[in-house]
Coordinates of C-alpha atoms in Angstrom, one line a residue:
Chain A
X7 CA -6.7 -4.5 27.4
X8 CA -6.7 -0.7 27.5
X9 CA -8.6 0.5 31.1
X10 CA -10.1 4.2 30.0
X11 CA -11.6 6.2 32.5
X12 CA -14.8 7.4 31.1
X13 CA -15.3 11.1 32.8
X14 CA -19.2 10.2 33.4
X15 CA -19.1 6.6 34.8
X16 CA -15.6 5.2 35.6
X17 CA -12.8 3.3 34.8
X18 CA -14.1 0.3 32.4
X19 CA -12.3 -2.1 29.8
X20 CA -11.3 -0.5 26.4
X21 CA -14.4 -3.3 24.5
X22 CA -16.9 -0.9 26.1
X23 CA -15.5 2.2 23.9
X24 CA -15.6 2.8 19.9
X25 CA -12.7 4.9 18.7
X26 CA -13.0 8.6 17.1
X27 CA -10.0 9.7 16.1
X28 CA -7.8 12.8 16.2
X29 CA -9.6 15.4 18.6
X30 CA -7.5 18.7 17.5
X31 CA -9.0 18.7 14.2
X32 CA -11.1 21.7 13.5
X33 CA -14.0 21.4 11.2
X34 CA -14.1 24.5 9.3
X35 CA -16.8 27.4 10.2
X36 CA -19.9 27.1 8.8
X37 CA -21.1 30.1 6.3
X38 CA -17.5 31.4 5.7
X39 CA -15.1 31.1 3.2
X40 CA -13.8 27.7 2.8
X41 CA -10.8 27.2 0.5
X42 CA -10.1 23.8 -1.0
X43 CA -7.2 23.5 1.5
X44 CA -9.3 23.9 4.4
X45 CA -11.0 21.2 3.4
X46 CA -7.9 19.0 2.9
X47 CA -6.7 19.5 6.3
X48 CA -10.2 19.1 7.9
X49 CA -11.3 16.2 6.1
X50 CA -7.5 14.1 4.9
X51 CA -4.5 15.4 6.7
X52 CA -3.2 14.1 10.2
X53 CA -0.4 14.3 12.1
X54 CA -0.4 10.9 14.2
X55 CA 2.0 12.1 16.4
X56 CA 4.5 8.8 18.2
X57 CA 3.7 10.0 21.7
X58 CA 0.8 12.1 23.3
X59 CA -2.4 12.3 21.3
X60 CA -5.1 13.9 22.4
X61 CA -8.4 11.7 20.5
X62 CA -11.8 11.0 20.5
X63 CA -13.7 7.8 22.0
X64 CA -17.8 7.5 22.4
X65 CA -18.6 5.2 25.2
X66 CA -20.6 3.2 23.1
X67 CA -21.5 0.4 25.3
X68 CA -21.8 2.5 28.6
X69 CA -23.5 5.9 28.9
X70 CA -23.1 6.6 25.1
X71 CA -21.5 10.2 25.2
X72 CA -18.3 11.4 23.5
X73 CA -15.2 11.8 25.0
X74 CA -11.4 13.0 24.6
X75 CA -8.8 10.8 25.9
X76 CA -4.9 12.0 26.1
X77 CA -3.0 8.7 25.7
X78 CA 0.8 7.9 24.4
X79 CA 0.5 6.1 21.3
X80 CA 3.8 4.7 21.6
X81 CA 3.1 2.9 25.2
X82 CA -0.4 3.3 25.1
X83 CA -0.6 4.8 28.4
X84 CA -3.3 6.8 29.2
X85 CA -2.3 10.3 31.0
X86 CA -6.3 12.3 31.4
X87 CA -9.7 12.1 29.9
X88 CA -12.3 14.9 29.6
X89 CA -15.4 15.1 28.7
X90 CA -15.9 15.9 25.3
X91 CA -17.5 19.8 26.2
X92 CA -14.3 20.1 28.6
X93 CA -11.1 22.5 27.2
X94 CA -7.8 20.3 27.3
Chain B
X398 CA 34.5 -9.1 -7.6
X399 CA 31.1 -11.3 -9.0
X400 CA 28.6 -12.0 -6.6
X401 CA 28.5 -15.7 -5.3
X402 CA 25.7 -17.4 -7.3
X403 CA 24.1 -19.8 -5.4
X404 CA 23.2 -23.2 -6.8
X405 CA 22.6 -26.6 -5.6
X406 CA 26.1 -27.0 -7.2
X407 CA 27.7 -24.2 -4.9
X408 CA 25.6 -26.0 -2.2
X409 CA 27.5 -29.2 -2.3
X410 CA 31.1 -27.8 -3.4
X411 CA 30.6 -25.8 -0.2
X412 CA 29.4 -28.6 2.0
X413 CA 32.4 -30.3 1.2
X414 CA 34.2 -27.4 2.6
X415 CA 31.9 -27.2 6.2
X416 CA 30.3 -24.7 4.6
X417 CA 32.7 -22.4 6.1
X418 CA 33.8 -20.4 2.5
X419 CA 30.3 -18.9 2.4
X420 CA 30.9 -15.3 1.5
X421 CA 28.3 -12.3 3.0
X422 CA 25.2 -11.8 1.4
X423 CA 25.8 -8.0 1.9
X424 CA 28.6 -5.9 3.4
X425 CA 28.4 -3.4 6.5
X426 CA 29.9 -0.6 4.8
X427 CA 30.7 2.7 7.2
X428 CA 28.3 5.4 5.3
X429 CA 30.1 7.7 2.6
X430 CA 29.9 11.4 2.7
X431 CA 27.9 11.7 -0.9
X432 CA 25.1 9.4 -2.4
X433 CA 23.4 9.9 -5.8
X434 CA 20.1 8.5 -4.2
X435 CA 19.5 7.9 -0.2
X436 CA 16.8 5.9 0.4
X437 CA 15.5 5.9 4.2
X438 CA 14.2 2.2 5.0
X439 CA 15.4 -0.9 4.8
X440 CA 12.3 -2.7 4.7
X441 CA 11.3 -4.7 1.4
X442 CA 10.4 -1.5 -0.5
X443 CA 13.3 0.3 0.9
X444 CA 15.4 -3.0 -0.8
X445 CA 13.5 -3.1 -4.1
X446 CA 13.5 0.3 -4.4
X447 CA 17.6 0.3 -4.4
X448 CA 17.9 -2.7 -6.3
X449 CA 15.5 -1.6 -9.2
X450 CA 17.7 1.6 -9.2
X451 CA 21.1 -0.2 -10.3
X452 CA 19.3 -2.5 -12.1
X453 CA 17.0 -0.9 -14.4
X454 CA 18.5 2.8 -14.1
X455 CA 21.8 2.0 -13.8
X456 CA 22.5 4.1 -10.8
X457 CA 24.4 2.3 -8.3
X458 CA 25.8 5.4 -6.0
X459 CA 22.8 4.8 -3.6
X460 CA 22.7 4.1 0.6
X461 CA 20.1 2.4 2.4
X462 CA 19.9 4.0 5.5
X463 CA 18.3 1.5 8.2
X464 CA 17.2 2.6 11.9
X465 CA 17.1 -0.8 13.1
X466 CA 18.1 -3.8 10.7
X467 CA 16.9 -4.5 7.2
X468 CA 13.8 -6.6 7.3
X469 CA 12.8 -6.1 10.6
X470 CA 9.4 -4.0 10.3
X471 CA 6.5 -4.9 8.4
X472 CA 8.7 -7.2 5.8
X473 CA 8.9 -9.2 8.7
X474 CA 5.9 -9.0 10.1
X475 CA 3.3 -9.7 7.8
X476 CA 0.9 -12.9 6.5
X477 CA 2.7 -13.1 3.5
X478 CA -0.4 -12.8 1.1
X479 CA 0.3 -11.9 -2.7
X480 CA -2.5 -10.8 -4.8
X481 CA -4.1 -8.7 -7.5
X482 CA -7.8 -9.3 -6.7
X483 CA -8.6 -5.5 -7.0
X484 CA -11.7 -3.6 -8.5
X485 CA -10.1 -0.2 -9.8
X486 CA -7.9 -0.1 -12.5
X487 CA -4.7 1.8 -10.5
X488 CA -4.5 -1.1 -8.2
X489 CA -5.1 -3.8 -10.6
X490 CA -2.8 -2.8 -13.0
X491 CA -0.2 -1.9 -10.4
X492 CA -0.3 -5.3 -9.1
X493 CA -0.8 -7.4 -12.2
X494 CA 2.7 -5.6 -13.1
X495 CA 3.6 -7.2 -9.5
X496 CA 2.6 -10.8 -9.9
X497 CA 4.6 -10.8 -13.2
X498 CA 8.0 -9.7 -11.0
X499 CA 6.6 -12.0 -8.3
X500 CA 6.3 -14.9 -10.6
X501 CA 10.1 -14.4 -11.5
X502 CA 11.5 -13.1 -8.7
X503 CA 13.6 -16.1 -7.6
X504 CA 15.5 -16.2 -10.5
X505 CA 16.2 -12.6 -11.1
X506 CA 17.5 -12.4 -7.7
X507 CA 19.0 -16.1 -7.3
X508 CA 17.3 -16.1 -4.0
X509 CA 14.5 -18.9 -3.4
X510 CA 11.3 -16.4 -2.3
X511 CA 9.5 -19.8 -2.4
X512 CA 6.7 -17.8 -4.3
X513 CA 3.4 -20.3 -4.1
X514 CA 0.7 -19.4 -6.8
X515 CA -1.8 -21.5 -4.8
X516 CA -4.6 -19.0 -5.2
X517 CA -7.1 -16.8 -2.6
X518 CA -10.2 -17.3 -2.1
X519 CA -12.9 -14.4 -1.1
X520 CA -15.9 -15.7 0.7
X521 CA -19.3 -14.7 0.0
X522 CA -21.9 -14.6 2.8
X523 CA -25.5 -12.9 0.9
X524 CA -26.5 -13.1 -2.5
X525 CA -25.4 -9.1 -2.7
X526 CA -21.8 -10.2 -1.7
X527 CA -22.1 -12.4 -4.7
X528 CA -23.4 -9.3 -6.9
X529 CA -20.2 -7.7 -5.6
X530 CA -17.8 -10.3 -6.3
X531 CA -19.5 -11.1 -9.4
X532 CA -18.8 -7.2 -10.7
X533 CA -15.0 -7.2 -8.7
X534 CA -13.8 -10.5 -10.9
X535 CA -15.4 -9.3 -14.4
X536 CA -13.2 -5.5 -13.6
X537 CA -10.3 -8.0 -13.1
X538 CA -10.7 -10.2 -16.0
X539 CA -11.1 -6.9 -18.1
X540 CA -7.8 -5.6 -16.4
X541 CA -5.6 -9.3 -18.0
X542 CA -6.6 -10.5 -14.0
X543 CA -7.9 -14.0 -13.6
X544 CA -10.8 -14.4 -11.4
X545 CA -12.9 -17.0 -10.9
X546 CA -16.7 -16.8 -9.4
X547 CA -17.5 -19.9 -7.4
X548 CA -20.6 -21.2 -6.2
X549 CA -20.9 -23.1 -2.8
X550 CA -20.4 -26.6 -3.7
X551 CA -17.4 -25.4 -5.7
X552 CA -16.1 -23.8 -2.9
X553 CA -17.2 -27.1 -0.7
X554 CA -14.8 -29.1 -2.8
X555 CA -11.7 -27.1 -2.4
X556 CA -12.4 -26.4 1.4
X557 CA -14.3 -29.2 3.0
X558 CA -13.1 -28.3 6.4
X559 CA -15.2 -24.9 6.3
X560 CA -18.7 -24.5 8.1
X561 CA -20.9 -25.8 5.7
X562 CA -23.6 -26.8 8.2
X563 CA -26.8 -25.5 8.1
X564 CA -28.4 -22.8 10.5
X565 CA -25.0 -20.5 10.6
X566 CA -24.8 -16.8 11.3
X567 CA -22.9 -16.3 7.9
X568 CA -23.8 -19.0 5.6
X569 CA -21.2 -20.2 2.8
X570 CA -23.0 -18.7 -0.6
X571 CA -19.4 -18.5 -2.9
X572 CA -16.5 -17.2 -3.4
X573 CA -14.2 -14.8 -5.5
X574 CA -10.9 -16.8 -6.4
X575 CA -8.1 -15.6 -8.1
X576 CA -6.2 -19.1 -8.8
X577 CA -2.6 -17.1 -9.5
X578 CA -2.6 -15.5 -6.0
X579 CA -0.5 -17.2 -3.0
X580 CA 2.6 -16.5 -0.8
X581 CA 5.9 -16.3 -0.8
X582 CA 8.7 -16.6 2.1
X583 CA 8.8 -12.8 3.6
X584 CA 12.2 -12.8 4.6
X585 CA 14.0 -13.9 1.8
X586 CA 12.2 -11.3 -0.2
X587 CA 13.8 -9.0 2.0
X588 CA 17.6 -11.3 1.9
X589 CA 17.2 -11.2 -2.0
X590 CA 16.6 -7.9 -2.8
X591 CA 19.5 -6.5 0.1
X592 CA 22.0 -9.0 -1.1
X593 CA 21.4 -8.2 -5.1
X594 CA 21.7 -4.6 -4.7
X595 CA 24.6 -4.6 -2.3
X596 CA 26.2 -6.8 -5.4
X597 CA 25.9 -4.1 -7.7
X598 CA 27.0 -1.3 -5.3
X599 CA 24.2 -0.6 -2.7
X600 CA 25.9 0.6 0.4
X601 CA 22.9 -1.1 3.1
X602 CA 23.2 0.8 6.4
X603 CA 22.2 -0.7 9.4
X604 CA 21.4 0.9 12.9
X605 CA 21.6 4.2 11.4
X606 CA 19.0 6.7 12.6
X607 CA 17.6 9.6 10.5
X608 CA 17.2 12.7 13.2
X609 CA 16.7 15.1 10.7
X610 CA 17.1 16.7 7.1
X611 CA 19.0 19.5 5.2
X612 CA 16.5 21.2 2.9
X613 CA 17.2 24.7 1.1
X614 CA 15.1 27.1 -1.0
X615 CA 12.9 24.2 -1.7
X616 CA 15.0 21.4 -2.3
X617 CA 16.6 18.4 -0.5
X618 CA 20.2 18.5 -0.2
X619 CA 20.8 15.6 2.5
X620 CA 20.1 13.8 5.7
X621 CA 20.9 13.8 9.6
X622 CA 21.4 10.8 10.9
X623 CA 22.9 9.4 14.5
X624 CA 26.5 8.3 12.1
X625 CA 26.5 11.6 11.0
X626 CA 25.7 13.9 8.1
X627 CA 24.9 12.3 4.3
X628 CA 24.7 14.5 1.1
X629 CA 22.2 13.3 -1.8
X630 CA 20.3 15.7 -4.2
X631 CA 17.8 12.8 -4.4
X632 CA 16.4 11.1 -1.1
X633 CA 13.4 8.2 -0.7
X634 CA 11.1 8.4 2.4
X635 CA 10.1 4.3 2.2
X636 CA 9.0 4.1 5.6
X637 CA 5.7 2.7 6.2
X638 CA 4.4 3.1 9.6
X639 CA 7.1 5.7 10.7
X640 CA 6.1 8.1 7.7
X641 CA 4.2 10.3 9.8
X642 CA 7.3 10.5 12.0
X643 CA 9.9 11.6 9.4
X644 CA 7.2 14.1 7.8
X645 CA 7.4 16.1 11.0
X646 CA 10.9 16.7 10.7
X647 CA 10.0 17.9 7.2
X648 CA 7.4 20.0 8.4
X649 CA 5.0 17.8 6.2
X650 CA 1.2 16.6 7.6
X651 CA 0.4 13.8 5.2
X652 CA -3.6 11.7 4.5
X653 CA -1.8 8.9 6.9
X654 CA -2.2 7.7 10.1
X655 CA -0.5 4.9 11.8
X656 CA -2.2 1.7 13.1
X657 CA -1.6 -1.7 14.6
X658 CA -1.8 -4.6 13.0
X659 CA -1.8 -8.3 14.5
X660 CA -1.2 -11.2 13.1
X661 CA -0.5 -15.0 14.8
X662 CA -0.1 -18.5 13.8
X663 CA -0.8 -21.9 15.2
X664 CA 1.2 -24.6 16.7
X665 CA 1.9 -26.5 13.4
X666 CA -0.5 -29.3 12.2
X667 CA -0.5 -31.7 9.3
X668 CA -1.6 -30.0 5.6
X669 CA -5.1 -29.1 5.6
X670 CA -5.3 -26.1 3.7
X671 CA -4.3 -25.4 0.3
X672 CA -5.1 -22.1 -0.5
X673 CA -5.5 -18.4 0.9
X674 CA -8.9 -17.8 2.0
X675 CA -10.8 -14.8 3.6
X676 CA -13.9 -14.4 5.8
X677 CA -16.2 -12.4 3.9
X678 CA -18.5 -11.0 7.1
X679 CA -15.6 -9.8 8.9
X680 CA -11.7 -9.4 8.6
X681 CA -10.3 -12.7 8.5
X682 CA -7.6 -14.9 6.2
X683 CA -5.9 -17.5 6.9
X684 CA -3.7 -19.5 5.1
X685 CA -1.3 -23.0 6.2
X686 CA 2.4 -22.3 6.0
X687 CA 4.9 -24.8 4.7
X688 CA 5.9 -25.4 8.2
X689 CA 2.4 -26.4 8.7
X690 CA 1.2 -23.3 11.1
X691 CA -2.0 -21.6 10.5
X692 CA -1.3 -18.1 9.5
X693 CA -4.1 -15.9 10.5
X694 CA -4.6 -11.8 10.6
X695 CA -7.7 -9.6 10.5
X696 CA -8.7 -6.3 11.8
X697 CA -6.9 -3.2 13.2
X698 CA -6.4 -2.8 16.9
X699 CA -8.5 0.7 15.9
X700 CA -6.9 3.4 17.7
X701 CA -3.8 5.4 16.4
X702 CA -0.7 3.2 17.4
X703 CA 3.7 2.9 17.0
X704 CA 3.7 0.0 19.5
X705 CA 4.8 -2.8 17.2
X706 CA 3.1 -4.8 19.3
X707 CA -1.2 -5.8 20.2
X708 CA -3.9 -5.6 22.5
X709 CA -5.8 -9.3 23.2
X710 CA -9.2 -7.9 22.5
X711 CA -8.9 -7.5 18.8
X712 CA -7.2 -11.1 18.4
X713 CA -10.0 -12.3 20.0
X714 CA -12.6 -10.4 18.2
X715 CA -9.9 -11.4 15.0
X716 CA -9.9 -15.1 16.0
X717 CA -13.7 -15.6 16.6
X718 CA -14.5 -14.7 12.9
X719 CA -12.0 -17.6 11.7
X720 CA -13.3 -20.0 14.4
X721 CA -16.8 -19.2 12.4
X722 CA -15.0 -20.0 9.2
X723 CA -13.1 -23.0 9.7
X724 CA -14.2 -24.3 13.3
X725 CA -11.0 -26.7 13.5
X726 CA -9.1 -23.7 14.3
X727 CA -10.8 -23.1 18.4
X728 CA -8.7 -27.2 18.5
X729 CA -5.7 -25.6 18.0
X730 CA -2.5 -24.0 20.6
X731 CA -1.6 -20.5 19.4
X732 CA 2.6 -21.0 18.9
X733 CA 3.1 -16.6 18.0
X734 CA 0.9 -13.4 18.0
X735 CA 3.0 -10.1 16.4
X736 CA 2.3 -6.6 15.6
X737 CA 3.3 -4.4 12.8
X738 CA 2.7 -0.4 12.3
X739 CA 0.7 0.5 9.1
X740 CA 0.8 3.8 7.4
X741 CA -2.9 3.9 7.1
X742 CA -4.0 6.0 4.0
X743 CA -7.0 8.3 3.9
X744 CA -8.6 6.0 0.8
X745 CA -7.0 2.7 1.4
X746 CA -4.5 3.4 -1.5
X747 CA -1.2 4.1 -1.3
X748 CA 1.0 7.2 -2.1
X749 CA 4.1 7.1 -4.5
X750 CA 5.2 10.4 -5.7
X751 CA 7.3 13.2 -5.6
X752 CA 6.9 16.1 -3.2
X753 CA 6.6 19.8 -2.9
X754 CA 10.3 20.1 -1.9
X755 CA 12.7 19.1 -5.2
X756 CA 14.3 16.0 -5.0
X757 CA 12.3 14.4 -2.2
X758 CA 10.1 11.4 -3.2
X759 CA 7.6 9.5 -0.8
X760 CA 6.2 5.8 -0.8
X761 CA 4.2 4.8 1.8
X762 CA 0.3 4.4 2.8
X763 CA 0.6 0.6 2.2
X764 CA -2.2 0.0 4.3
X765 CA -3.0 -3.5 4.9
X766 CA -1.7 -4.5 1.8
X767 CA 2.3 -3.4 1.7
X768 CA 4.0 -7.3 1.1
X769 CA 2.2 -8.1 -1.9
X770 CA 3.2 -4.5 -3.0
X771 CA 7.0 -4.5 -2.3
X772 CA 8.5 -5.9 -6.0
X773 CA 5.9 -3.2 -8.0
X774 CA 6.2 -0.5 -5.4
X775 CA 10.3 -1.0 -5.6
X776 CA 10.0 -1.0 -9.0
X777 CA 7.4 2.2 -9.5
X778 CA 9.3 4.3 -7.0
X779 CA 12.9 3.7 -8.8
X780 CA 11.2 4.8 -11.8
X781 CA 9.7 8.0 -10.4
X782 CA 13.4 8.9 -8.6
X783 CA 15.3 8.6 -11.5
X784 CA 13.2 10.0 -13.8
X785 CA 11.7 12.4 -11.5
X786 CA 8.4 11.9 -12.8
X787 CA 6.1 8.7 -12.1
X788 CA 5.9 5.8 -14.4
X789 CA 1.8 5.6 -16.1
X790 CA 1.3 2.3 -13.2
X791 CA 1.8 4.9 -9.9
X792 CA 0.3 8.2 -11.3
X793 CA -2.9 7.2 -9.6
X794 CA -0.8 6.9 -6.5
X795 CA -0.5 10.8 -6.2
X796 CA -0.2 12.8 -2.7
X797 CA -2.4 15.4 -3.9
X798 CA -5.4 13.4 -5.0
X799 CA -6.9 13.9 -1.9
X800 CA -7.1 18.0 -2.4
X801 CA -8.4 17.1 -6.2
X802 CA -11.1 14.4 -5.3
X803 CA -9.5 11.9 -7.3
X804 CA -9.6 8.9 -4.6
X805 CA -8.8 5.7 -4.9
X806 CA -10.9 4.2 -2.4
X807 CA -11.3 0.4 -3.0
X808 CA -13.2 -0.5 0.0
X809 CA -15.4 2.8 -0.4
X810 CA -14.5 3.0 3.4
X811 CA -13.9 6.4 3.4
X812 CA -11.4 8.3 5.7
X813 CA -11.5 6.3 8.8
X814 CA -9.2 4.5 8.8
X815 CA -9.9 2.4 11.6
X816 CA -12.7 1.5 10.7
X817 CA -12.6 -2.2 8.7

């Protein structure tokens, strides 16, 4: 069981969270020029890093908001959370 | 010198001996300076891959280069499911060409795989699951795949020991069978394949790390690795879950992530269960070995993962789906729980194909679904290396489908890949 401190109510058990993925990727800007690429790497392309990865997780079964969570994806330790507004 | 065939007649002849005149399976050969073809991986693709290469291409100048030892990552670590029970024509046809090497594949490698035809089942829960499956076996039987739709007392007859009681959360309605699907022993797949193509010239290279790779003006001309530097012009990345790992040597970002995957079997009971089956509200299957153990996998951990190894909370959220399918199962000890590293693709489809730097080729976003794959993908992958184009089955398979829009996305899951 994964313990992940959620910045807005504490430390509870990972079957309280839902997962969200990468948390570096950029959507592209709205009302600018997109090229297909941009798209590619928004929407397909990852780097899944063995080792720090900084990633999204909604604390679905507690006070519901989104939040990022650094954790080691080789030892599955977790190093900081943030709330999702917060600049890592 | 010929390879040692073996036979029950070599069996005996040697067990008059003590079966001490036994020769390798396959050598440990210090690596040479110069390959023809490296392939990084020693996995069951990584093995196919080689031996399909000597066999049908005739090159034999080839090096397996192995971090760990051959068969020791998802080869070994899987539920040992072999099937063709797919919707869209890439993945059918790919592994229809599969179940025909399957279905031979002990005696083209005189190695018993114990391949067991003994057919998967697909549970239906609604009458729009039906609709589904109902649409999923006629694009198979249009594809040369059989499939069979069954209704419940059909399915009642071949397994009894399901929940057929009334007032379930996930009533029994039918089931999708395809009666040519089954197993086969993982590791000997793996044993078979090393010791056929270090018979024909294979060097297999064990505890040999790749740290990095030689690439100029565009194009591969070796590897890195901890026993020093190789030379190849053509080089294999058939790494499954460490994909993502090698690509960032190469300065590559690829549509993969890498996942956890669990699996477990049972303390072994007397034969009760015939066939392959599948919980068809969930992720579940489950199928009885021959050493009688239930064999039993399901869902992602869900969260980006190299650990080889899994978190209780998904087995138990794994476990309670097949306790709703077969209830006999919450009687039983658990004897081993494991965990394998998938290369998750973006569309549930995998990736063979050449690169954008010459003479590098990639297989990997097996997904769940990488055992079944290993004799076609071995066989696809030799073909697009030596030719350096891919054969008509893997063209689908393309990297850049993903930039075009032309997805192969079986489970219409989109691009979390998590998400089951």
């Amino acid at each position: 069981m994964l313990y992940i401190l959620c910045p807005h109510c504490g430390l509870r058990p990972q079957t309280e969270f839902s997962y969200g993925g990468d948390a570096t990727v950029k959507r592209p800007e709205l009302n600018k020029e997109i090229s297909d690429q941009d798209w590619d790497n928004f929407v397909y392309l990852r780097k899944s890093p063995r080792g720090k990865h900084l990633e999204l997780w909604q604390h679905i079964s507690g006070c519901r908001q989104w939040i990022k969570v650094e954790r080691d994806t080789l030892t599955h330790e977790i190093f900081t959370t943030y709330k999702a507004s917060e600049n890592t | 010198m010929a390879m040692q065939k073996y036979s029950v007649f070599s069996l005996i002849k040697n067990a008059f001996k003590g079966h001490k005149d036994w020769e390798v399976a396959w050598k440990d050969p210090t690596p040479k300076a110069e390959y023809d073809v490296i392939i990084i991986g020693g996995g069951g693709h990584g093995l196919a891959t080689a031996y399909y290469l000597a066999k049908e291409h005739n090159i034999t100048k080839v090096a397996i280069i192995e971090k760990g030892w051959i068969g020791g990552g998802n080869v070994g670590r899987n539920t040992t499911i072999i099937r063709s029970n797919y919707m869209h024509d890439e993945n059918g046809l790919f592994s229809e060409f599969g179940m025909d090497l399957w279905r031979n594949m002990s005696l083209d490698l005189n190695f018993n795989v114990m391949f067991s035809p003994r057919g998967i089942i697909n549970l239906a829960h609604s009458d729009a699951q039906m609709n589904a499956y109902s649409r999923r076996g006629n694009s198979m039987r249009l594809n040369g795949i059989d499939a069979v739709l069954l209704n419940r007392e059909e399915v009642k007859k071949i397994i009894p020991m399901a929940d057929f009681s009334e007032n379930v959360r996930f009533p029994i309605f039918g089931g999708l069978m395809q009666p040519s699907a089954g197993t086969a022993r993982h590791d000997a797949v793996a044993w078979g394949y090393a010791r056929q193509a270090d018979s024909m010239g294979v060097d297999i290279i064990q505890n040999c790390e790749v740290t990095g790779f030689d690439v100029s003006n565009g194009k591969i001309l070796g590897i890195r690795t901890s026993k020093g530097e190789i030379k190849a012009k053509k080089i294999g990345l058939c790494v499954a879950g460490s994909t993502n790992v090698l690509a960032e040597k190469l300065n590559m970002t690829l549509p993969i992530e890498t996942h956890l995957l669990q699996a477990c079997v049972s303390e072994p009971i007397k034969p009760i269960l015939d066939n392959v089956v599948t919980f068809g509200a969930g992720h579940f299957y489950c199928s009885q070995s021959d050493k009688g153990e239930m064999v039993m996998g399901g869902d992602l951990d869900g969260y980006n993962s190299y650990a080889q190894r899994g978190n209780l909370p998904t087995l138990q959220h794994v476990l309670t789906e097949g306790i709703a399918m077969f209830p006999f199962l919450s009687k039983l000890k658990m004897l081993r729980t494991w965990g394998g590293i998938m290369d998750m693709s973006m569309d549930g489809s995998p990736i063979i194909d050449k690169t954008h730097i010459e003479g590098l080729y990639l297989n990997c976003g097996w997904c769940y679904g990488g055992f079944k794959a290993t004799p076609a993908s071995g066989w696809t992958f030799a073909h697009t290396i030596a030719q350096d184009k891919p054969h008509k089955l893997n063209e689908g398979y393309s990297l850049n489908r993903f930039s075009t829009g032309h997805l192969i996305d079986e489970k219409g899951l989109g691009t979390k890949t998590w998400i089951s």
